[in-house]
Short mmCIF file of N, CA, C and O in Angstrom, two decimals:
data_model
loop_
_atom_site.label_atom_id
_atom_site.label_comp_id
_atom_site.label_asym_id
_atom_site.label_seq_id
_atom_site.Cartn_x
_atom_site.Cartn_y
_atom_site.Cartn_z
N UNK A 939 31.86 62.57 106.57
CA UNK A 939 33.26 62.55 106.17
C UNK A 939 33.75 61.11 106.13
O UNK A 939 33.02 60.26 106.64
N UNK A 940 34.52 60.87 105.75
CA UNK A 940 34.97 59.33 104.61
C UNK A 940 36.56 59.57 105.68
O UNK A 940 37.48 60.37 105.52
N UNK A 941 36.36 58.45 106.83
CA UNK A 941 37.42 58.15 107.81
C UNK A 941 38.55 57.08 107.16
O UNK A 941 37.85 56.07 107.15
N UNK A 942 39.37 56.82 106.80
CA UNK A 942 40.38 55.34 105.93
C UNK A 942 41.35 55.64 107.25
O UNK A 942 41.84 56.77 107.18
N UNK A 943 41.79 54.77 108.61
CA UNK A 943 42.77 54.79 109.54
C UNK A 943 44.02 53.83 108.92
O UNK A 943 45.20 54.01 109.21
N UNK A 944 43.53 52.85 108.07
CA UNK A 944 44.12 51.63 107.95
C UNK A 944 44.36 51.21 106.28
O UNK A 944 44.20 52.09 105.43
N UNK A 945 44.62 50.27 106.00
CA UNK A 945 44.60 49.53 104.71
C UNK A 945 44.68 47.99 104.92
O UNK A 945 45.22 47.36 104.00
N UNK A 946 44.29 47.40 105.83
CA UNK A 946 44.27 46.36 106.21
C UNK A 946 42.62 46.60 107.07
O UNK A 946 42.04 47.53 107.63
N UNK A 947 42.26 44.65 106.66
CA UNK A 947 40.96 44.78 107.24
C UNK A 947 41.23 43.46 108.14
O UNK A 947 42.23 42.85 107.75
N UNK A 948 40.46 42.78 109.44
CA UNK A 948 40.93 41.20 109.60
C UNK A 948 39.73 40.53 109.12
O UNK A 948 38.68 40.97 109.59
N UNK A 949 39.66 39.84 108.53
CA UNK A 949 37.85 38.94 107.88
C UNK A 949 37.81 38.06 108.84
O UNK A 949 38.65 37.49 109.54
N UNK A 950 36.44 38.04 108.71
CA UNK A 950 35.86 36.92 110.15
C UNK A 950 36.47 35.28 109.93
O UNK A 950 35.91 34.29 110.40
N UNK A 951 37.82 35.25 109.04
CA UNK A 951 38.18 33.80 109.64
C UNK A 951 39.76 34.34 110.11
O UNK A 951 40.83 33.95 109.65
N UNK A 952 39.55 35.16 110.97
CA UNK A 952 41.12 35.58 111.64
C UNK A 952 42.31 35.99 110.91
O UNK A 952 43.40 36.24 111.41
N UNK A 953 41.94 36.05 109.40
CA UNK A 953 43.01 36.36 108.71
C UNK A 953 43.23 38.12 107.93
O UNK A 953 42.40 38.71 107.24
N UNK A 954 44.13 38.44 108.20
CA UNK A 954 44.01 39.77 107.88
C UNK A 954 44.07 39.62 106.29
O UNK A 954 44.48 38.59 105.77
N UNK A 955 43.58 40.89 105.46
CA UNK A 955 43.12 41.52 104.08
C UNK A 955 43.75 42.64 103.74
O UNK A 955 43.81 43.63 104.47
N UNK A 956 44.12 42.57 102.89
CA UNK A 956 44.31 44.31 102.29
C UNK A 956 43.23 44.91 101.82
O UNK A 956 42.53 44.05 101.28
N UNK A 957 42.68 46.07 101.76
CA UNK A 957 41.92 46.96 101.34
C UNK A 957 42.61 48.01 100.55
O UNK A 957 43.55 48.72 100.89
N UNK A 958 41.69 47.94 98.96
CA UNK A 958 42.30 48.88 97.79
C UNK A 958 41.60 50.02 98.69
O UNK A 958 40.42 49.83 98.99
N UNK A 959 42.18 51.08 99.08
CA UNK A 959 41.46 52.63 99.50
C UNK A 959 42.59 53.51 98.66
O UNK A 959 43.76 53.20 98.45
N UNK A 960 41.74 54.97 98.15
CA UNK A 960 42.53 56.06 97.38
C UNK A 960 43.06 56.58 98.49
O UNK A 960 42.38 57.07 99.40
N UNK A 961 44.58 56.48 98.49
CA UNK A 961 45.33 57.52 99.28
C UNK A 961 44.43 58.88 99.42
O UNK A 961 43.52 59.23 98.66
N UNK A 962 44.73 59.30 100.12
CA UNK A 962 43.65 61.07 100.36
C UNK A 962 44.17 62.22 101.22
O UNK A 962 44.80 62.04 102.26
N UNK A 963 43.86 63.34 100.73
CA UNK A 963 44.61 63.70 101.54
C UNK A 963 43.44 64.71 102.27
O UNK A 963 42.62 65.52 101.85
N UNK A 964 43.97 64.08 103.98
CA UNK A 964 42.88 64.27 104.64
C UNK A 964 42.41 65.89 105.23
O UNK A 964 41.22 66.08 105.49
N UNK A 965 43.35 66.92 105.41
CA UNK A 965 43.34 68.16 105.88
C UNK A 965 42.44 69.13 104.77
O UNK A 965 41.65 70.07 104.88
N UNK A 966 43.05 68.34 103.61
CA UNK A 966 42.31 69.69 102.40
C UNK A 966 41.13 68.61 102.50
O UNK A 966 40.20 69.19 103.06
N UNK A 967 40.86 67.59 102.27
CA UNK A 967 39.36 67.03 101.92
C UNK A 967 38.35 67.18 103.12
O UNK A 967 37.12 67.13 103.07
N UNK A 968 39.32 67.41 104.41
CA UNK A 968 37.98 68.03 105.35
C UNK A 968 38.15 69.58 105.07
O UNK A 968 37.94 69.79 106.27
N UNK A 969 38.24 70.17 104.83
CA UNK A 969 38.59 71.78 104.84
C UNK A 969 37.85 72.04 103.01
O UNK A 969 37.07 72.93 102.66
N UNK A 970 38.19 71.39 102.51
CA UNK A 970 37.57 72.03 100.57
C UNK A 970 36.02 70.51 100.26
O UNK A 970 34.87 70.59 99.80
N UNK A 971 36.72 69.54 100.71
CA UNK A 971 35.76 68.68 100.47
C UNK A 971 35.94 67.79 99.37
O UNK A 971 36.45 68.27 98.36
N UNK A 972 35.56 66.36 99.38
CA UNK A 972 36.26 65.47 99.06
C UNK A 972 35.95 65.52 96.91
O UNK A 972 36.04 64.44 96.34
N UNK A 973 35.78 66.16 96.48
CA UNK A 973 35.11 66.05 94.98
C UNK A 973 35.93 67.42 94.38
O UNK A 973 35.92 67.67 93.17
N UNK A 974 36.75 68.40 95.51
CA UNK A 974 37.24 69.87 94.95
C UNK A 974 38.84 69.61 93.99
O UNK A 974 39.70 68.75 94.14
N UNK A 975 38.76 70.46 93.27
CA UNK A 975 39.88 70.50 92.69
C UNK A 975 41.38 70.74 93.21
O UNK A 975 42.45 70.59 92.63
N UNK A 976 41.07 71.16 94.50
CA UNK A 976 42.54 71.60 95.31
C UNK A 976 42.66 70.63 95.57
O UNK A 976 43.79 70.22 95.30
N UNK A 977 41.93 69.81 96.08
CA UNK A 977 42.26 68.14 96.56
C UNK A 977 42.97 67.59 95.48
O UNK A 977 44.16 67.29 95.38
N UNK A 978 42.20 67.53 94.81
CA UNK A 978 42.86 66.32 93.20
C UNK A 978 44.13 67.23 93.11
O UNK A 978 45.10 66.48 93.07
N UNK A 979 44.58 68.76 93.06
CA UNK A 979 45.64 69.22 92.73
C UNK A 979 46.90 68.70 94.23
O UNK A 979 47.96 68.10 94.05
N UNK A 980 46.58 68.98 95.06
CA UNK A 980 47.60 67.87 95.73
C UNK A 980 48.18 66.80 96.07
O UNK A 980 49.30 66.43 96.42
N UNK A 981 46.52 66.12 95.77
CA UNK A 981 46.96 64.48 95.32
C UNK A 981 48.01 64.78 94.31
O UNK A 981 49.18 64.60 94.67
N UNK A 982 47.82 65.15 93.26
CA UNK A 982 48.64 65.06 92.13
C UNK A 982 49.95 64.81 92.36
O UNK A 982 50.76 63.94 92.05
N UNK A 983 49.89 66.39 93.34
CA UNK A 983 51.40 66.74 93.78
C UNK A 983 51.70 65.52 94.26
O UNK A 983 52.20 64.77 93.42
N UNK A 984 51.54 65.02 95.48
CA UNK A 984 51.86 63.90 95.94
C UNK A 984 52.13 63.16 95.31
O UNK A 984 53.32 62.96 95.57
N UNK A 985 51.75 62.35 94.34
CA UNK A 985 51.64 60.71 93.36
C UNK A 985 52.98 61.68 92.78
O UNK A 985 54.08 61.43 93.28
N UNK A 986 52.91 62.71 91.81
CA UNK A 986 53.84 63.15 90.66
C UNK A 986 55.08 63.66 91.28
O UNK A 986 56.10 63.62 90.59
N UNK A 987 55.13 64.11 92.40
CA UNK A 987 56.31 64.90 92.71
C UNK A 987 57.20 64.21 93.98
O UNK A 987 58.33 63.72 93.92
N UNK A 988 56.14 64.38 95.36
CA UNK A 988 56.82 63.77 96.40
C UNK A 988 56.62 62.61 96.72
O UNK A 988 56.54 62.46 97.94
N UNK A 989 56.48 61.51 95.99
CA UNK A 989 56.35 59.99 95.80
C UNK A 989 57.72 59.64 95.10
O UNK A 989 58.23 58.52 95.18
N UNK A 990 58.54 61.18 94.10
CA UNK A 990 59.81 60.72 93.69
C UNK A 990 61.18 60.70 94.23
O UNK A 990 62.28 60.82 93.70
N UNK A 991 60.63 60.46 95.91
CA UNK A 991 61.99 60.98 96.51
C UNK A 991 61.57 60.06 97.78
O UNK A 991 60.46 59.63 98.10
N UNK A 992 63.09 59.90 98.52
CA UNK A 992 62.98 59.31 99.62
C UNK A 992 62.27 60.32 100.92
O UNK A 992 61.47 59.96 101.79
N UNK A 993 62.88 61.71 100.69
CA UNK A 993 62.35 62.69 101.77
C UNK A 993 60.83 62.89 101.25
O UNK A 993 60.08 63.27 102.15
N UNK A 994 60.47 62.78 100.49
CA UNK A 994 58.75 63.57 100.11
C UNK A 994 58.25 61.94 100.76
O UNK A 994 57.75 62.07 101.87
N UNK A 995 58.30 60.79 100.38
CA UNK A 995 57.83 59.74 101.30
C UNK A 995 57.89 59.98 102.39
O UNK A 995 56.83 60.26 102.94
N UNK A 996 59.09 59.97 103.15
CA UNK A 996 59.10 60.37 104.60
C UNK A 996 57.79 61.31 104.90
O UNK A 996 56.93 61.10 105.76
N UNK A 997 57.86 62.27 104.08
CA UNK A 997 56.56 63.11 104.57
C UNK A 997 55.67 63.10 104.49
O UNK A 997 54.93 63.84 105.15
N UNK A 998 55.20 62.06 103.45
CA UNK A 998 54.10 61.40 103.21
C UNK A 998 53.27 60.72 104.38
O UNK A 998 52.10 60.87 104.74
N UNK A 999 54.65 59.62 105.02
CA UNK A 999 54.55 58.79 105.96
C UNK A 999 53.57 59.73 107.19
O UNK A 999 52.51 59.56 107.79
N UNK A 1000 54.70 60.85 107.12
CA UNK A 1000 54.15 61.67 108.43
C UNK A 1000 53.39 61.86 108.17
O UNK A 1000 52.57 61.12 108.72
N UNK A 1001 52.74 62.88 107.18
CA UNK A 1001 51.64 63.42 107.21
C UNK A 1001 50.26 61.93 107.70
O UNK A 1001 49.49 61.99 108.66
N UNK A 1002 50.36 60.95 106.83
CA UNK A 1002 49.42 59.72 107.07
C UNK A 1002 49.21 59.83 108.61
O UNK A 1002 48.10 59.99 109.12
N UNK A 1003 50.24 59.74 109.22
CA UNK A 1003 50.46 59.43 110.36
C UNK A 1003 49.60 60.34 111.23
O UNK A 1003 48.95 59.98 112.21
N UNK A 1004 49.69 61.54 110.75
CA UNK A 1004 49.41 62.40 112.27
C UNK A 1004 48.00 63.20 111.65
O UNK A 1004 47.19 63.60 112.49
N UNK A 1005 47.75 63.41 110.40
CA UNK A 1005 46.61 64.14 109.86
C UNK A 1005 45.20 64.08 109.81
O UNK A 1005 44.45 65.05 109.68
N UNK A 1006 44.61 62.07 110.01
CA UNK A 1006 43.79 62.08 110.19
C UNK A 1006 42.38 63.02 111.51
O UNK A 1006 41.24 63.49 111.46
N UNK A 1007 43.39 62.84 112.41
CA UNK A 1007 42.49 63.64 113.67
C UNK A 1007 42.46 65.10 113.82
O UNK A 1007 41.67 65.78 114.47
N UNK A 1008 43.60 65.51 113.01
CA UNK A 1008 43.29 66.58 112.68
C UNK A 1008 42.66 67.09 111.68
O UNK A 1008 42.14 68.21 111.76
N UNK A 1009 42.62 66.40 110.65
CA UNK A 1009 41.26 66.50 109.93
C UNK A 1009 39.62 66.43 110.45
O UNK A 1009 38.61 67.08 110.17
N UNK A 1010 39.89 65.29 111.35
CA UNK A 1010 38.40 65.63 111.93
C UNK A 1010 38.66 66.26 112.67
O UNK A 1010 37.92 65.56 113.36
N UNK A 1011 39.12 67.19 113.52
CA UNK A 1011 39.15 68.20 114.33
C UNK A 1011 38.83 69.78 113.38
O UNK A 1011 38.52 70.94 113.65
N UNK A 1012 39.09 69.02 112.25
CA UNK A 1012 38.64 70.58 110.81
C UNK A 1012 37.46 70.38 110.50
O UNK A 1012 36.76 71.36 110.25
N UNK A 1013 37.03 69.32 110.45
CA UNK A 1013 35.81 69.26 109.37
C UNK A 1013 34.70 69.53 110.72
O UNK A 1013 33.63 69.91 110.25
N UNK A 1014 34.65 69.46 111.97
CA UNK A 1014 33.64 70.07 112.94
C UNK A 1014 33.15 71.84 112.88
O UNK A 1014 32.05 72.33 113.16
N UNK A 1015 34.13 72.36 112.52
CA UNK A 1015 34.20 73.63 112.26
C UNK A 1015 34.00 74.43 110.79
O UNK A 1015 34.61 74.09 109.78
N UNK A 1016 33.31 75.23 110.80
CA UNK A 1016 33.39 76.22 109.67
C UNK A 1016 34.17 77.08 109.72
O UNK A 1016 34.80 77.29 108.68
N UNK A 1017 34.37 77.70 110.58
CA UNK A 1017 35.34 78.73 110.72
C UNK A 1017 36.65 78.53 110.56
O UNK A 1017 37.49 79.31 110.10
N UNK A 1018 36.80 77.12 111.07
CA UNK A 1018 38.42 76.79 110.92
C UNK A 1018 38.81 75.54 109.55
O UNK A 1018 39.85 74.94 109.32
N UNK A 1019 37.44 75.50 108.85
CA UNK A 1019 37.73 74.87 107.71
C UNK A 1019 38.28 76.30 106.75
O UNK A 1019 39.21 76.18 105.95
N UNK A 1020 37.57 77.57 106.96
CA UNK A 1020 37.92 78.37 106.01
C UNK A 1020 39.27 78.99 106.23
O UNK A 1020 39.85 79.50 105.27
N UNK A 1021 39.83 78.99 107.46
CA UNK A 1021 41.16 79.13 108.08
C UNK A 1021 42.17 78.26 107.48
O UNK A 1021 43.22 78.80 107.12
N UNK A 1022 42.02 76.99 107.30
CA UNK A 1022 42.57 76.13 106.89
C UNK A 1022 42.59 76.10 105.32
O UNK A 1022 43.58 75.68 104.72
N UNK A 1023 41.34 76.60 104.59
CA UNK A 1023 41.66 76.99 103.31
C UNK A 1023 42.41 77.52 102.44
O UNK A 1023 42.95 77.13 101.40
N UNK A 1024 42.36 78.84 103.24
CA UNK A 1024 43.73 80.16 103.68
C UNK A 1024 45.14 79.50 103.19
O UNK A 1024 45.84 79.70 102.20
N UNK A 1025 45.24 78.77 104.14
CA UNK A 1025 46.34 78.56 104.77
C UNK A 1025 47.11 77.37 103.83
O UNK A 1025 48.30 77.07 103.85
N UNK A 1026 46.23 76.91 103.17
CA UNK A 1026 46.41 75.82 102.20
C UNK A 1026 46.64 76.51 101.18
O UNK A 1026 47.79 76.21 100.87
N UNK A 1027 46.19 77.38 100.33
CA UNK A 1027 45.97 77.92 99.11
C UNK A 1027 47.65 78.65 98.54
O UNK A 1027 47.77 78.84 97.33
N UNK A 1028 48.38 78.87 99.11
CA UNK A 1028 49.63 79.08 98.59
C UNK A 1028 50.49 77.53 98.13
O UNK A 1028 51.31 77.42 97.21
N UNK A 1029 49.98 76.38 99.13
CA UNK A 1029 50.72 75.52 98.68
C UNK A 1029 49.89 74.72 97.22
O UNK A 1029 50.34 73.98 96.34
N UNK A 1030 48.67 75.21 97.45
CA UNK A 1030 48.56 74.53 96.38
C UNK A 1030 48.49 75.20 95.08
O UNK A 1030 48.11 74.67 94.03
N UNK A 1031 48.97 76.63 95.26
CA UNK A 1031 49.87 77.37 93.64
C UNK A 1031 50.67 76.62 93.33
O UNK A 1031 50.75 75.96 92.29
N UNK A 1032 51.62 76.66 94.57
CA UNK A 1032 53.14 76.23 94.24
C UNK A 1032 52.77 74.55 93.95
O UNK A 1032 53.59 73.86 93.33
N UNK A 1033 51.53 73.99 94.41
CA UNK A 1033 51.97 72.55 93.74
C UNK A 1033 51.86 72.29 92.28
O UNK A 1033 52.37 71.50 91.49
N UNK A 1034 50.61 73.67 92.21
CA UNK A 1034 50.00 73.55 90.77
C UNK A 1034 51.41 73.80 89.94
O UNK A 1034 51.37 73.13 88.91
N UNK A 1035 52.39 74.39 90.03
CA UNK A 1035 53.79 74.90 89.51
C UNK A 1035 54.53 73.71 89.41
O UNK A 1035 55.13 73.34 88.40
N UNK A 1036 54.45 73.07 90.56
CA UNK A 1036 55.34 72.24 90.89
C UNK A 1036 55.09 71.23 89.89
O UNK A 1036 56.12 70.88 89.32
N UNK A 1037 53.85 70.57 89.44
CA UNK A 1037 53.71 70.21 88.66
C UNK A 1037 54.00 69.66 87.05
O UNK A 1037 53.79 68.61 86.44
N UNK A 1038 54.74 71.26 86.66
CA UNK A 1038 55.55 71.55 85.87
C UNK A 1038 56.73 71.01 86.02
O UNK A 1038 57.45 71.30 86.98
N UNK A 1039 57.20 69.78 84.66
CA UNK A 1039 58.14 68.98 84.74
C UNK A 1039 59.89 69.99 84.55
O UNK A 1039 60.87 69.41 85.03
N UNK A 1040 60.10 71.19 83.96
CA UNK A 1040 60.63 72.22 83.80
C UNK A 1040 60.39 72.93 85.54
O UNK A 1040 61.58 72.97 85.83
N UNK A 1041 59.88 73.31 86.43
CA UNK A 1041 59.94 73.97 87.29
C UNK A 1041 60.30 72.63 88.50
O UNK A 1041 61.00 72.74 89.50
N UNK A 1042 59.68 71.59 88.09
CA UNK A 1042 59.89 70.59 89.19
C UNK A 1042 61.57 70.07 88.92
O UNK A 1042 62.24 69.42 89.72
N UNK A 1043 61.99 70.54 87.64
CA UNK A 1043 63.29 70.07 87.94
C UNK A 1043 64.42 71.08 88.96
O UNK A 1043 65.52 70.74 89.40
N UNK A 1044 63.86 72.14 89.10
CA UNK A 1044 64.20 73.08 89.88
C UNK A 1044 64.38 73.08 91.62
O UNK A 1044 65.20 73.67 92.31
N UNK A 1045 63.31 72.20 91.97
CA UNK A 1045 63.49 72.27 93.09
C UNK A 1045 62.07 72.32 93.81
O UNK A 1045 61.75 71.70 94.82
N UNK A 1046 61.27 73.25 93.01
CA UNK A 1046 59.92 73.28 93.62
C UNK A 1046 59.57 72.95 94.80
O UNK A 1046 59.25 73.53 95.83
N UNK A 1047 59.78 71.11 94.20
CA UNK A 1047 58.53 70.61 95.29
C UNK A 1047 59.31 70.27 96.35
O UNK A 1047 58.66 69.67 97.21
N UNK A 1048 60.40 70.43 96.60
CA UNK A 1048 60.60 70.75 97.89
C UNK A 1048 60.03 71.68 98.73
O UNK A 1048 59.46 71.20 99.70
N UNK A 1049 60.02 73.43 98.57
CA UNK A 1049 59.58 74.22 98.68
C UNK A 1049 58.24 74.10 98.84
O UNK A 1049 57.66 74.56 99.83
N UNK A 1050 57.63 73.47 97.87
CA UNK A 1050 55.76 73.02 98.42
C UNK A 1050 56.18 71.78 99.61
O UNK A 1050 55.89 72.23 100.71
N UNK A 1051 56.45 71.15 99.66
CA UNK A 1051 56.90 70.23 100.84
C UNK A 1051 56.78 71.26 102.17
O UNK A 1051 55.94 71.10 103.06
N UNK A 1052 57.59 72.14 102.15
CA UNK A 1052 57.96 72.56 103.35
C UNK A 1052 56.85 73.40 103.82
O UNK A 1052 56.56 73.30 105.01
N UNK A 1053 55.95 74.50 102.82
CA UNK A 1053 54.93 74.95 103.07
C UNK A 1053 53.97 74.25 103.48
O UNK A 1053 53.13 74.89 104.09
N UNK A 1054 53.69 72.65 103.32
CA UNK A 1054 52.83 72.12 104.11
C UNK A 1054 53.40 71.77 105.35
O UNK A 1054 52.84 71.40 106.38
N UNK A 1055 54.39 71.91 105.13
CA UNK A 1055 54.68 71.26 106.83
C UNK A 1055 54.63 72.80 107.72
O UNK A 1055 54.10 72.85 108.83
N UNK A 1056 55.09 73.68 107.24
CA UNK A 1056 54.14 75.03 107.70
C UNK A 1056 52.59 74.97 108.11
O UNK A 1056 52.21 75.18 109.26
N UNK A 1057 51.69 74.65 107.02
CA UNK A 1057 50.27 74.83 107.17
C UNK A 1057 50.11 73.95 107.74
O UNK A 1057 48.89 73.87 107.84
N UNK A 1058 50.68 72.92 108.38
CA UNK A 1058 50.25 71.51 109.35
C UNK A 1058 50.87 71.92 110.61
O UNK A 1058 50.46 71.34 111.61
N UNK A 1059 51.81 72.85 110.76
CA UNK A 1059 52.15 73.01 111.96
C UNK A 1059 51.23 74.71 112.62
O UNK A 1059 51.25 75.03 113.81
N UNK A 1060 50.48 75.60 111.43
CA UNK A 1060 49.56 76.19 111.97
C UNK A 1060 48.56 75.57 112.36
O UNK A 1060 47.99 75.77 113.43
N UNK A 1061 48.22 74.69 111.47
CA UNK A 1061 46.78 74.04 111.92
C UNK A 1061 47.34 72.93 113.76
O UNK A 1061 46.28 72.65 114.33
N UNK A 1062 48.05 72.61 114.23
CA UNK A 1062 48.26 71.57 115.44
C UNK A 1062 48.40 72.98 116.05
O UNK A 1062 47.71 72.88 117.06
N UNK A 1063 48.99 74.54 116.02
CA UNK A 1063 49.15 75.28 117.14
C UNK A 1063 47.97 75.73 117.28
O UNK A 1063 47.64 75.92 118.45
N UNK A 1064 46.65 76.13 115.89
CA UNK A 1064 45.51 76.99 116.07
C UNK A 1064 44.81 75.64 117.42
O UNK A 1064 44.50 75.89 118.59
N UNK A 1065 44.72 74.21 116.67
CA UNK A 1065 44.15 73.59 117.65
C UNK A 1065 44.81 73.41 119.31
O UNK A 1065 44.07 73.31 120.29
N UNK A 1066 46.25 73.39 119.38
CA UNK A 1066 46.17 73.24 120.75
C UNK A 1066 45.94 74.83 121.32
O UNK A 1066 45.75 74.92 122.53
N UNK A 1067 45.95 76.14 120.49
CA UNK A 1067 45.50 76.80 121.26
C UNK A 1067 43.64 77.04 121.36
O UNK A 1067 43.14 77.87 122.12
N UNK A 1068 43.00 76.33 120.63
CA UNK A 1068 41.25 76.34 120.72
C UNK A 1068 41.29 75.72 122.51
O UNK A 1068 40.84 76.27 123.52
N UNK A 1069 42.23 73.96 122.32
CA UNK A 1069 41.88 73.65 123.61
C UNK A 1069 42.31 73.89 124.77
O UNK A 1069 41.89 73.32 125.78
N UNK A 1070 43.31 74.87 124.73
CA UNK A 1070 43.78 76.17 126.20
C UNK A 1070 42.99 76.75 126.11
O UNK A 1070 42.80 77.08 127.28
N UNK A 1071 42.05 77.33 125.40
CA UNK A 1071 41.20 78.63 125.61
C UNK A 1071 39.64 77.76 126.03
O UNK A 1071 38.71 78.32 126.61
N UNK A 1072 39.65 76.35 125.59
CA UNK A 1072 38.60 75.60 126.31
C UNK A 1072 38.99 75.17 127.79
O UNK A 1072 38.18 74.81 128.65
N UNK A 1073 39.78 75.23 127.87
CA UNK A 1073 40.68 74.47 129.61
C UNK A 1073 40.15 75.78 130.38
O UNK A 1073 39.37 75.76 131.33
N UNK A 1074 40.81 77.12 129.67
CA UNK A 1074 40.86 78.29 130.61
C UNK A 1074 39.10 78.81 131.03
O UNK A 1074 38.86 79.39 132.09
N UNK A 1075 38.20 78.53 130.19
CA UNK A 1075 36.63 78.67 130.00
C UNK A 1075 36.84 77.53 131.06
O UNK A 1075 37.19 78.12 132.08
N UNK A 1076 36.80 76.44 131.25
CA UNK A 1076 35.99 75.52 131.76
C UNK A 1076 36.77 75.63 133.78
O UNK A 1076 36.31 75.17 134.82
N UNK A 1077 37.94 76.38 133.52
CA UNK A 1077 38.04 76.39 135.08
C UNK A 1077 37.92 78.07 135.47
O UNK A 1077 38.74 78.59 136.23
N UNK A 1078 37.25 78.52 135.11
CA UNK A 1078 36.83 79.70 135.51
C UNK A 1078 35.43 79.68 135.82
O UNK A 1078 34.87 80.71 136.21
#
């Protein structure tokens, strides 16, 4: 799996670099895999829809922020990559919709906005409840 924490590199004469890396989005590319079409269809969403607003940045921000480790906390698993598939696959109708310059004037991608922040807040409860049910195994 293809880790990007940063966009800055420091080069061995102490001076920091920028690094060109493709934004990505890390939950579906550990869960579908980095070459699938649901991926490229939310990128999309992202660049075309919630890149045109101050709130879809904000969520952008977040998502950057908090998704990487939970991506690798997906991509260890099969079971919970296909959970996470699930769970993804309505938002990425509605992004495929959203898409639509006629439906996106509507409102849409708000509505896909919020469904990921749904499927990001199943995926942080499925994981903190994997590691209660590892706590409760390991003191018994």
């Amino acid at each position: 799996m293809l880790r990007v924490y940063c966009d800055s590199i420091i080069s061995p004469d102490n001076k920091e670099a920028a690094v060109s890396v493709p934004s990505m989005c890390f939950v579906a590319t550990a869960s579908y895999g980095l070459d699938s079409g649901e991926v490229g269809a939310l990128c999309a969403f992202r660049d075309q829809c919630l890149k045109q607003s101050a709130l879809g940045r904000a969520f952008i921000k977040a998502y950057y922020t908090i998704s990487p480790p939970i991506a690798e906390f997906i991509s260890e698993s099969e079971p919970l990559k296909a959970i996470v598939r699930a769970s993804l696959k309505p938002l990425i109708v509605v992004s495929e919709y959203a898409m639509n310059e006629e439906i996106r004037a509507e409102g849409v991608a708000y509505l896909a906005m919020l469904m990921a922040c749904g499927a990001a807040a199943t995926v942080i409860l499925m994981k903190l409840d994997v590691k209660l049910k590892k706590e409760e195994r390991s003191t018994k």
